[in-house]
Tab-separated table of C-alpha atoms and ligand atoms in Angstrom:
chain	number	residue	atom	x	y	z
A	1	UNK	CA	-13.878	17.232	28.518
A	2	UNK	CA	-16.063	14.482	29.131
A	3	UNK	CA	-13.790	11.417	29.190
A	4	UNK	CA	-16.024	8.971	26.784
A	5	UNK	CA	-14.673	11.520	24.484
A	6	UNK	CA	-10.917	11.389	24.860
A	7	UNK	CA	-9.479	8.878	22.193
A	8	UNK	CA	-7.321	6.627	22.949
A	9	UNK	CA	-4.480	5.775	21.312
A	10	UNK	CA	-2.823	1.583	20.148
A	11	UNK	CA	0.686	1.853	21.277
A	12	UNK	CA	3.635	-0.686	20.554
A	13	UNK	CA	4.253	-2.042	23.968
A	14	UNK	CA	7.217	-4.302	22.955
A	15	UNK	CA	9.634	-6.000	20.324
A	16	UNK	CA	11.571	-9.252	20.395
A	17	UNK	CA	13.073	-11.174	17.810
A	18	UNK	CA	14.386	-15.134	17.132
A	19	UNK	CA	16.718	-15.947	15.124
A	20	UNK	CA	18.140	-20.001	13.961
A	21	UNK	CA	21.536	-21.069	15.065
A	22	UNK	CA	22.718	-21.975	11.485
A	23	UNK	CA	24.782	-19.391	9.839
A	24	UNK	CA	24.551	-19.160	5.820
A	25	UNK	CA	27.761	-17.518	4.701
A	26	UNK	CA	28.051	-16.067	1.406
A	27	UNK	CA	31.179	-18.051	1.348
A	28	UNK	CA	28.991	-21.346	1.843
A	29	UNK	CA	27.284	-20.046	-0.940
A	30	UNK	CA	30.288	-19.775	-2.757
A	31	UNK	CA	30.499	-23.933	-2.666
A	32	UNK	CA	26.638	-24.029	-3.572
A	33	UNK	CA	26.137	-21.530	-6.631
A	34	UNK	CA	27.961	-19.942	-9.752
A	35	UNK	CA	28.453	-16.775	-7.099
A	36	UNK	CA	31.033	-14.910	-4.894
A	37	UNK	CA	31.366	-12.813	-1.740
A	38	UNK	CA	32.681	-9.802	-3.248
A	39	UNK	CA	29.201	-10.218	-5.534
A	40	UNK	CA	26.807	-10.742	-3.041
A	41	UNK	CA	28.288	-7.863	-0.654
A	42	UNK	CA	28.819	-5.334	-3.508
A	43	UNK	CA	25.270	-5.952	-4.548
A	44	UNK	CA	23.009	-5.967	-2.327
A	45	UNK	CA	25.279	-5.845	1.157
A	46	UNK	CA	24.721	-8.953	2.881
A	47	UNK	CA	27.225	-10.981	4.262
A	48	UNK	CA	25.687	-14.010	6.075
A	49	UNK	CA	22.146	-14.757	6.814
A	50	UNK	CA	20.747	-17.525	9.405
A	51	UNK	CA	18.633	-21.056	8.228
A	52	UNK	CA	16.344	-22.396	10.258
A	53	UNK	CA	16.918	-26.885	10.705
A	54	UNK	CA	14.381	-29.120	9.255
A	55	UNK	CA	12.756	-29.754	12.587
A	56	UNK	CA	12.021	-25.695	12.875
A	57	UNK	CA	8.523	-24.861	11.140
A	58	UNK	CA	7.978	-20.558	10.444
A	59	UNK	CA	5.454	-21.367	13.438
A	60	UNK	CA	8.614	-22.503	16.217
A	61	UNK	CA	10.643	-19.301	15.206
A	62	UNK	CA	7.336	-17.166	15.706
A	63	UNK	CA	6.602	-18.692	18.882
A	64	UNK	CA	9.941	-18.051	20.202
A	65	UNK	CA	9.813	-14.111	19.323
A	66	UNK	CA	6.506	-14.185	20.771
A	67	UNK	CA	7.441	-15.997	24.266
A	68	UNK	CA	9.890	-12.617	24.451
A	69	UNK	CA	7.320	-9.683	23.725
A	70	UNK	CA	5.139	-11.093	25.700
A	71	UNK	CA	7.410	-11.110	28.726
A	72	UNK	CA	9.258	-7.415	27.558
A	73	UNK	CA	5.670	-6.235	27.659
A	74	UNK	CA	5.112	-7.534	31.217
A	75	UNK	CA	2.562	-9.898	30.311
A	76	UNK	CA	1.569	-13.151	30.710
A	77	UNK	CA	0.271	-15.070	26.995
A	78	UNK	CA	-3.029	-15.159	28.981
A	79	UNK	CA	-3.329	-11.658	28.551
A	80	UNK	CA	-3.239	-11.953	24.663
A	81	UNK	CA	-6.566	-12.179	22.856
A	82	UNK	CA	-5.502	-11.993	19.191
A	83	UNK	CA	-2.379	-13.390	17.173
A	84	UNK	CA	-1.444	-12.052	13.702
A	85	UNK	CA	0.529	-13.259	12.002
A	86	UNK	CA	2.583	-11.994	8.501
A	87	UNK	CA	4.476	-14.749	6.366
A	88	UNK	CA	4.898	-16.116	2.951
A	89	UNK	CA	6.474	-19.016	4.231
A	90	UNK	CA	3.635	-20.750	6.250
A	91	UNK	CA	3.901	-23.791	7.935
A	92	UNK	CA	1.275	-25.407	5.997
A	93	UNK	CA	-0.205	-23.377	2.598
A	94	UNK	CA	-3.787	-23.235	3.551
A	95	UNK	CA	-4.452	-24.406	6.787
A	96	UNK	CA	-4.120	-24.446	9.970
A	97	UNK	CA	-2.966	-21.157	9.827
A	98	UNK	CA	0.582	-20.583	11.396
A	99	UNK	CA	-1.120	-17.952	13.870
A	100	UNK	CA	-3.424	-20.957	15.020
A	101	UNK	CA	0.091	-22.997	15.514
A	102	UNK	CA	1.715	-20.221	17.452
A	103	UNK	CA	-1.934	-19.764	19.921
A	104	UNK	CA	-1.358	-23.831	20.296
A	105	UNK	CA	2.265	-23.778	21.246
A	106	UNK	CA	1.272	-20.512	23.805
A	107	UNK	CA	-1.559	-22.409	25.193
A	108	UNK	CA	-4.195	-20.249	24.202
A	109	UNK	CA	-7.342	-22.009	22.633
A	110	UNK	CA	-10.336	-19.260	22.766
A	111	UNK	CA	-8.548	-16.439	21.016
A	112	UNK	CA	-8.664	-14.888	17.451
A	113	UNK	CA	-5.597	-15.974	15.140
A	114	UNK	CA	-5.071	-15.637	11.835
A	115	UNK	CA	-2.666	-15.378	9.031
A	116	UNK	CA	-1.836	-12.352	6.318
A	117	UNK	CA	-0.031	-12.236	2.637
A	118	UNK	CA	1.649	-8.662	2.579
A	119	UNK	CA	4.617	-10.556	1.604
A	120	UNK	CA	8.056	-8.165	3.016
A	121	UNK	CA	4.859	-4.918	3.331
A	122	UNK	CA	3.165	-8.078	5.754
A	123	UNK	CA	4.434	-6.408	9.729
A	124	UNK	CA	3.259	-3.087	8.529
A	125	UNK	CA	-0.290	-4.421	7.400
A	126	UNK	CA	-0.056	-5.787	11.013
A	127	UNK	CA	0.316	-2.780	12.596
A	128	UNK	CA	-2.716	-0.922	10.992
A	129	UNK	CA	-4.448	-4.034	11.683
A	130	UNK	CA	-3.438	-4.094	15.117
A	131	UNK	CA	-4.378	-0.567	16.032
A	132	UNK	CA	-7.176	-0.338	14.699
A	133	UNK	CA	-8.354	-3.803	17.083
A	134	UNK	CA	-7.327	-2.046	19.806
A	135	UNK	CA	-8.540	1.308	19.198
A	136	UNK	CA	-11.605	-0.001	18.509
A	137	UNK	CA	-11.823	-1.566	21.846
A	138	UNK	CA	-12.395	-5.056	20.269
A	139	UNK	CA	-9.003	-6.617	21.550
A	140	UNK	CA	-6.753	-5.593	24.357
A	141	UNK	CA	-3.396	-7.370	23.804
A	142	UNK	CA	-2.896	-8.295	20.469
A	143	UNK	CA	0.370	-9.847	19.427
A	144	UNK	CA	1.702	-9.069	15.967
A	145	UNK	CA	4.041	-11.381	14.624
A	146	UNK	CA	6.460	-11.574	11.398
A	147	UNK	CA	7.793	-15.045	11.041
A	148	UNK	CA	9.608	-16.897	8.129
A	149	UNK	CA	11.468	-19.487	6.450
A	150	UNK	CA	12.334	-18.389	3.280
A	151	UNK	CA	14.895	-21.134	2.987
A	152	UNK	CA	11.522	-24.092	2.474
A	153	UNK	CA	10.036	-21.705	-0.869
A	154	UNK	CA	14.045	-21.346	-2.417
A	155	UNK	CA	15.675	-23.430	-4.778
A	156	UNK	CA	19.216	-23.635	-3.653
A	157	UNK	CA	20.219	-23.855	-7.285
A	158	UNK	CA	19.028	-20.283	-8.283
A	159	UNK	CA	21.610	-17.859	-7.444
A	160	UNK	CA	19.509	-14.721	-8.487
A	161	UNK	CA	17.292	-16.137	-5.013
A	162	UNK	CA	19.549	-17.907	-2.723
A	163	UNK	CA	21.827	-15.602	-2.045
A	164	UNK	CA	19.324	-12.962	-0.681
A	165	UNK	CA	17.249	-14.848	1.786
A	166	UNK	CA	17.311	-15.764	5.092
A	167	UNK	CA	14.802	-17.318	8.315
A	168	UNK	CA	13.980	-15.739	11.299
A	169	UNK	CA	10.989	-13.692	13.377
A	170	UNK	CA	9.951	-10.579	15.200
A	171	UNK	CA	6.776	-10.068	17.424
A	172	UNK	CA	5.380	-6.972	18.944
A	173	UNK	CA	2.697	-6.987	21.366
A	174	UNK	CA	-0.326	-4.041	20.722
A	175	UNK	CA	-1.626	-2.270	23.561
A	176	UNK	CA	-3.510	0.944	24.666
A	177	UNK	CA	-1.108	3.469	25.774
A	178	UNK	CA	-1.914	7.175	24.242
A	179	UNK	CA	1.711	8.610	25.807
A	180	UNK	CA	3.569	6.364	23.248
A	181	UNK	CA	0.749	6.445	19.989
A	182	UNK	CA	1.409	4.605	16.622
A	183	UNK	CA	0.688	8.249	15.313
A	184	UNK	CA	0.103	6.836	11.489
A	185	UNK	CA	-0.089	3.924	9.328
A	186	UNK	CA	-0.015	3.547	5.391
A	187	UNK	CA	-0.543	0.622	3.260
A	188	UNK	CA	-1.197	0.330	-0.455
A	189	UNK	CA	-0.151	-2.408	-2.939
A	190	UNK	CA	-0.661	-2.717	-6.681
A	191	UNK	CA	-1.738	-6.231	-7.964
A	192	UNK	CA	-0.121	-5.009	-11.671
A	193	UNK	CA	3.219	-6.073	-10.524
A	194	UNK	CA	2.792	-9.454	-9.436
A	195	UNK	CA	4.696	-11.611	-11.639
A	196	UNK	CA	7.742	-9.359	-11.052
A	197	UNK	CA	7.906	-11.442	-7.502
A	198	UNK	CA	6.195	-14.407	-6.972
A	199	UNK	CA	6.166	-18.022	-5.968
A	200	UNK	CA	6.241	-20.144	-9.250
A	201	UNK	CA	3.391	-22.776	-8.135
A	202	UNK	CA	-0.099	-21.390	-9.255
A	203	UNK	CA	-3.637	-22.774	-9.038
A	204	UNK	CA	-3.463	-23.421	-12.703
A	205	UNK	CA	0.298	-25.152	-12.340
A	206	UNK	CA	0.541	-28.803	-12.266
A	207	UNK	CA	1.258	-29.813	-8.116
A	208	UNK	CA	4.951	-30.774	-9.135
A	209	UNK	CA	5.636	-27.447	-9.823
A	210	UNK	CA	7.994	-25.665	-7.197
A	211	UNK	CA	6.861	-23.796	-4.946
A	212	UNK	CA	10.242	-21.743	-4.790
A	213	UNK	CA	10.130	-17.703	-5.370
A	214	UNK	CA	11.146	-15.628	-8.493
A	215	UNK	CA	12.207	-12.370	-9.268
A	216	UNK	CA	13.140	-9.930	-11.945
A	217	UNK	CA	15.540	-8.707	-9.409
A	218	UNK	CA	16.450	-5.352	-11.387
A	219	UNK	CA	13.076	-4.351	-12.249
A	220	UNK	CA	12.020	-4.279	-8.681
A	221	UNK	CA	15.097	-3.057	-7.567
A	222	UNK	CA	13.852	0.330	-9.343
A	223	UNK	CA	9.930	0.637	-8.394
A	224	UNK	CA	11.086	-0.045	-4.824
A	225	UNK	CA	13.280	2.452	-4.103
A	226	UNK	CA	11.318	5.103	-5.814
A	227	UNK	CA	7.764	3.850	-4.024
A	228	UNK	CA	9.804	3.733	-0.789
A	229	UNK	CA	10.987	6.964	-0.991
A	230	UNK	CA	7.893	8.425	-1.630
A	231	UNK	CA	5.771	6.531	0.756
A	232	UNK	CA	8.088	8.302	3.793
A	233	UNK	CA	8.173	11.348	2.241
A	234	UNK	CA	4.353	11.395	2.300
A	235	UNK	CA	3.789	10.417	5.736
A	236	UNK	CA	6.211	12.812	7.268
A	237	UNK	CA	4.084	15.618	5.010
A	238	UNK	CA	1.069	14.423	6.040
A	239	UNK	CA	2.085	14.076	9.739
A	240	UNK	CA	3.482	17.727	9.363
A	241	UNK	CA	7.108	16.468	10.352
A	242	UNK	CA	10.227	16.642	9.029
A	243	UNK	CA	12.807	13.581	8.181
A	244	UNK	CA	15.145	15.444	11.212
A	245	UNK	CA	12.663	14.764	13.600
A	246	UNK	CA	12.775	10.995	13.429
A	247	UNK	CA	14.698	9.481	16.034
A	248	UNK	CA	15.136	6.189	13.986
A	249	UNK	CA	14.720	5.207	10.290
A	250	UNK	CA	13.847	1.397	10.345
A	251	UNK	CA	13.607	0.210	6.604
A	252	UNK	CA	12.812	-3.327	5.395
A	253	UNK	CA	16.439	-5.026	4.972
A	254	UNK	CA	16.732	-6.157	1.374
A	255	UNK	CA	19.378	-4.573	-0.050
A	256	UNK	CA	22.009	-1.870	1.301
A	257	UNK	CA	21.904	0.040	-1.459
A	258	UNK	CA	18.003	0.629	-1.765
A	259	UNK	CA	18.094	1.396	1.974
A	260	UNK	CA	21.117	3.801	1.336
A	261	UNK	CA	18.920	5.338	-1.485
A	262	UNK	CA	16.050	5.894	0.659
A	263	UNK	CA	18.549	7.297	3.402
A	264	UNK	CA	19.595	9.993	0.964
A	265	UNK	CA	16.610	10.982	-0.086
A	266	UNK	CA	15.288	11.759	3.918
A	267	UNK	CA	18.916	13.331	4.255
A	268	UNK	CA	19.140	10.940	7.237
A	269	UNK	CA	22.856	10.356	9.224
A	270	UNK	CA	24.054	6.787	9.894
A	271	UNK	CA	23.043	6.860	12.999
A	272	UNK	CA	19.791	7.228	12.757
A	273	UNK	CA	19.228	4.663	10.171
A	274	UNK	CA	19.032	0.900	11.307
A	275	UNK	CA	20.870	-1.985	9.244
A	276	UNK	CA	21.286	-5.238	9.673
A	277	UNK	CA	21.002	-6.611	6.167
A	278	UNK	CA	24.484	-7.485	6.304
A	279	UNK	CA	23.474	-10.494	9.047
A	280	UNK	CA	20.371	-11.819	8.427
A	281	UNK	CA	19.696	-11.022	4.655
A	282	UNK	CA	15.995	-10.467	3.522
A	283	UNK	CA	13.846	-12.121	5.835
A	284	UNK	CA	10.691	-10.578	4.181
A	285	UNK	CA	7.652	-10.024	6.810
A	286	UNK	CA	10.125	-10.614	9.703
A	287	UNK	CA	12.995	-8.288	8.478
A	288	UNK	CA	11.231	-4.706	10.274
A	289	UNK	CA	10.640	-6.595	13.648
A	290	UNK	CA	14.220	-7.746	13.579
A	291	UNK	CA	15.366	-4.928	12.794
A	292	UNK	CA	13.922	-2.630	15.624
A	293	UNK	CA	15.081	-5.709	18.130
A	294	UNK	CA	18.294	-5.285	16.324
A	295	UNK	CA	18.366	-1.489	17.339
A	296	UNK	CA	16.376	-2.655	20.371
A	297	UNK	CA	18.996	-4.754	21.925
A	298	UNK	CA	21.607	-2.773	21.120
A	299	UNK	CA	20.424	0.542	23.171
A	300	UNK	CA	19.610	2.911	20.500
A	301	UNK	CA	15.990	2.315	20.249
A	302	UNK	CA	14.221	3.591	23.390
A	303	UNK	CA	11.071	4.491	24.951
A	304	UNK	CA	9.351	7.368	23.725
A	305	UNK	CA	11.444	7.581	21.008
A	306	UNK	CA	9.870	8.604	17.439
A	307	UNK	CA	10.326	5.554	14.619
A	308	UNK	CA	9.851	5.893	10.837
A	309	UNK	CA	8.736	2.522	9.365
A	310	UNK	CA	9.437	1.575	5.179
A	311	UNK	CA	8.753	-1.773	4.028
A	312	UNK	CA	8.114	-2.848	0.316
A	313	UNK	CA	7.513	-6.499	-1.360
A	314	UNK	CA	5.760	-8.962	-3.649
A	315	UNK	CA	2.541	-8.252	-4.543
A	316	UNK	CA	3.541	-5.393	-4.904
A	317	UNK	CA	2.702	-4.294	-1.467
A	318	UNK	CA	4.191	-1.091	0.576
A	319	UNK	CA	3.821	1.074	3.128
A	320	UNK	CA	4.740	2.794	6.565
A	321	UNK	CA	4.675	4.139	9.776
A	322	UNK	CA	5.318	6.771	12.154
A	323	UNK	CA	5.025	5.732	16.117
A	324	UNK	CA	6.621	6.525	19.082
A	325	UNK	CA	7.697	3.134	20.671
A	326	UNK	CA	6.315	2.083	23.992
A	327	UNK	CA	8.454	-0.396	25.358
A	328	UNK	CA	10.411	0.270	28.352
A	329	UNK	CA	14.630	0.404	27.497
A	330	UNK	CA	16.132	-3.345	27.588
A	331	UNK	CA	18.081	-4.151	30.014
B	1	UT7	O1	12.071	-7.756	-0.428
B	1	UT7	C1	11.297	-7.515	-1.560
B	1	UT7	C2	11.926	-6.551	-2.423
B	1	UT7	N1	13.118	-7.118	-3.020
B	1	UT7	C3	14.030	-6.307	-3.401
B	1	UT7	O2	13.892	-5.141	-3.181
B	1	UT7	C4	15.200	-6.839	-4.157
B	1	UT7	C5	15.461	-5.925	-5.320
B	1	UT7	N2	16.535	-6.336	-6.215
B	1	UT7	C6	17.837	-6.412	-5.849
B	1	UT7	O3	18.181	-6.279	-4.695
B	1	UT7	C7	18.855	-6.577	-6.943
B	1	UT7	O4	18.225	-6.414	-8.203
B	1	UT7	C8	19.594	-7.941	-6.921
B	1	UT7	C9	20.558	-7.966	-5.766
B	1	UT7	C10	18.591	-9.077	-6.797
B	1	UT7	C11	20.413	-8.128	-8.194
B	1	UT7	O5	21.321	-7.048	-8.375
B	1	UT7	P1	21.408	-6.272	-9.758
B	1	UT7	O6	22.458	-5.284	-9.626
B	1	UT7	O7	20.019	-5.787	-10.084
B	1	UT7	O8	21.872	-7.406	-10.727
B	1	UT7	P2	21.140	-7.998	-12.041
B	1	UT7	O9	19.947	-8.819	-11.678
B	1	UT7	O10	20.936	-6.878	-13.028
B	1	UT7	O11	22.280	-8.961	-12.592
B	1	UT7	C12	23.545	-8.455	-13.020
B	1	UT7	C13	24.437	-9.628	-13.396
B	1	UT7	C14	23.778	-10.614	-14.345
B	1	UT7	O12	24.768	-11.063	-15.248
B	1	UT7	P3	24.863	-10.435	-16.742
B	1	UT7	O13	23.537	-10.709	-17.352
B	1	UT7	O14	25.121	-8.978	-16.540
B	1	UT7	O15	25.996	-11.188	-17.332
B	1	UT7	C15	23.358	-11.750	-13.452
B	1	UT7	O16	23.302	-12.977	-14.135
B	1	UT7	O17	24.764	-10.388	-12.213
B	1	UT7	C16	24.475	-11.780	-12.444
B	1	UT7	N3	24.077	-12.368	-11.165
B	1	UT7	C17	24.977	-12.885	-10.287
B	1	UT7	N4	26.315	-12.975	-10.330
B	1	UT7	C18	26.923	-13.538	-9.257
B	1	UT7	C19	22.834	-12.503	-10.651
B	1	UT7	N5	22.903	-13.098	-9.436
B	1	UT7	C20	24.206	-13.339	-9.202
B	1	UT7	C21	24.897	-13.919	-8.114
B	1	UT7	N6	26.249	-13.981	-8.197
B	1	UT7	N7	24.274	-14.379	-7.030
């Protein structure tokens, strides 16, 4: 075969993850809020979630995961020609964006950065994004990055909110590598929903309105574990693979039990489905990134191995992906 013909494949080369110092335990939130432990960890299973200090933008967390995939992927941040980056807790609203922050703190001035709104769906949007830069042979290195602070958009007086949230990020670096493909990507959203989870400031709200999120917490409890479930059933149909051939299920962290309903569905064991809900509570775009570090870090995400991606949010936004990760084992 002539070899201007092969195609080659985007690959995830690496993951890495930051998380703040400052522990949030639902028994500090106990002393805040009309709530309790036994509440909060029935409900949705978190236990404790980390805050990032006032001096910590989304953009210092972000840079911090990135410094790590950069290095896991044997690079140099030379070597990086794009940043992406997913949040709904940017530095500043509009501008700069916090990708152009994260390029500053890097030292890299010449290279495409930008941000995206895909709300918790934003690191999967990344990937498609990603790989199809690469593919395309527009970018080499691109790094994708899912950074927030929830705590600066929640008002510590809303318990339905508070006790859910958390800061952190994750950062993968995208690379050509056809042994170790992102075999499949799928996004979708569906703007009818919006008001079921949203930031209460609007264009037509006065500028003293909060900024701080909403949610009719039940009502999207529902449409996302149904649309979850689906969206991996479909891509394991239309990838002609079966939920027992995934290696690792790694589901946006926002509640046990719509993970545990999602697990059912795929008939998945315990193993093979990665939590962490119960440390870091929903930390939105950066909650998949942390997660694989999570599973990363702890030696059950390896090389080669083949990783099932679910993610669902405001918007609404979903979607997922199949890949087999790239990264050498961490050590
Ligand atoms: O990441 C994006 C996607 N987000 C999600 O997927 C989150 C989806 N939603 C959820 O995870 C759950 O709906 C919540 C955890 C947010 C809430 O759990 P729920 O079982 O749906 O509770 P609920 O909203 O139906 O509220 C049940 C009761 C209410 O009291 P009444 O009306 O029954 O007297 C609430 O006022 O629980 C009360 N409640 C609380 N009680 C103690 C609500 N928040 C709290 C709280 N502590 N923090």
């Amino acid at each position: 075969m002539n070899s201007q013909n092969i195609v080659k494949k985007a690959s995830l080369r690496s993951i890495a993850a930051y998380v703040p110092e400052k522990v949030l335990s639902n028994f500090d939130l106990e002393k805040i809020v009309d709530t309790s432990d036994e509440w909060i960890t029935r409900r949705t299973g978190i236990k404790e979630r980390r805050i990032a200090n006032d001096n910590e933008q989304t953009s210092d967390l972000g840079t911090k995961a990135a410094l790590k995939a950069i290095k896991r992927a044997n690079l140099n941040p030379d070597d990086i020609d794009a940043i992406l980056v997913a949040t709904l807790s940017p530095d500043y609203f509009a501008m700069p964006s916090t990708a152009c922050k994260i390029a500053s703190n890097l030292g890299l001035k010449n290279i495409t950065a930008f941000d995206i709104s895909a709300a918790c769906t934003g690191f999967i949007y990344l990937l498609e994004l990603a790989k199809a830069m690469v593919e395309s042979g527009s970018k080499k290195n691109v790094l994708i990055i899912g950074a927030e602070k929830t705590s600066s958009i929640i008002d510590y007086n809303d318990r339905s909110i508070c006790i859910l949230f958390g800061d952190g990020a994750g950062a993968g670096i995208i690379s050509l590598n056809s042994d170790n493909p992102i075999i499949d990507v799928h996004t979708a959203s569906n703007g009818d929903y919006g008001d079921l989870l949203m930031t209460k400031r609007s264009q037509k709200s006065s500028i003293s309105t909060p900024l701080c999120m909403s949610m009719k917490g039940n009502e999207v409890f529902k449409i996302a574990v149904n649309t979850l479930s689906n969206d991996v059933i479909e891509i394991l149909k239309k990838n002609n693979l079966k939920a027992s051939n995934i290696d690792l299920f790694i589901p946006h962290q926002a509640n046990l039990r719509i993970i545990k309903a999602v697990q059912e569905k795929l008939n998945l064991e315990d193993h093979k489905c990665v939590v962490c809900v119960q440390k870091y509570g929903n930390t939105s775009a950066a909650s998949i990134p942390m997660a694989m570090n999570d599973a990363y870090e702890e030696g059950r995400l390896k090389k080669g191995n083949l990783i099932l991606l679910d993610a669902f949010g405001g918007g609404f936004t979903w979607g997922s992906a199949l890949l087999k990760f790239g990264g050498e084992n961490f050590s």
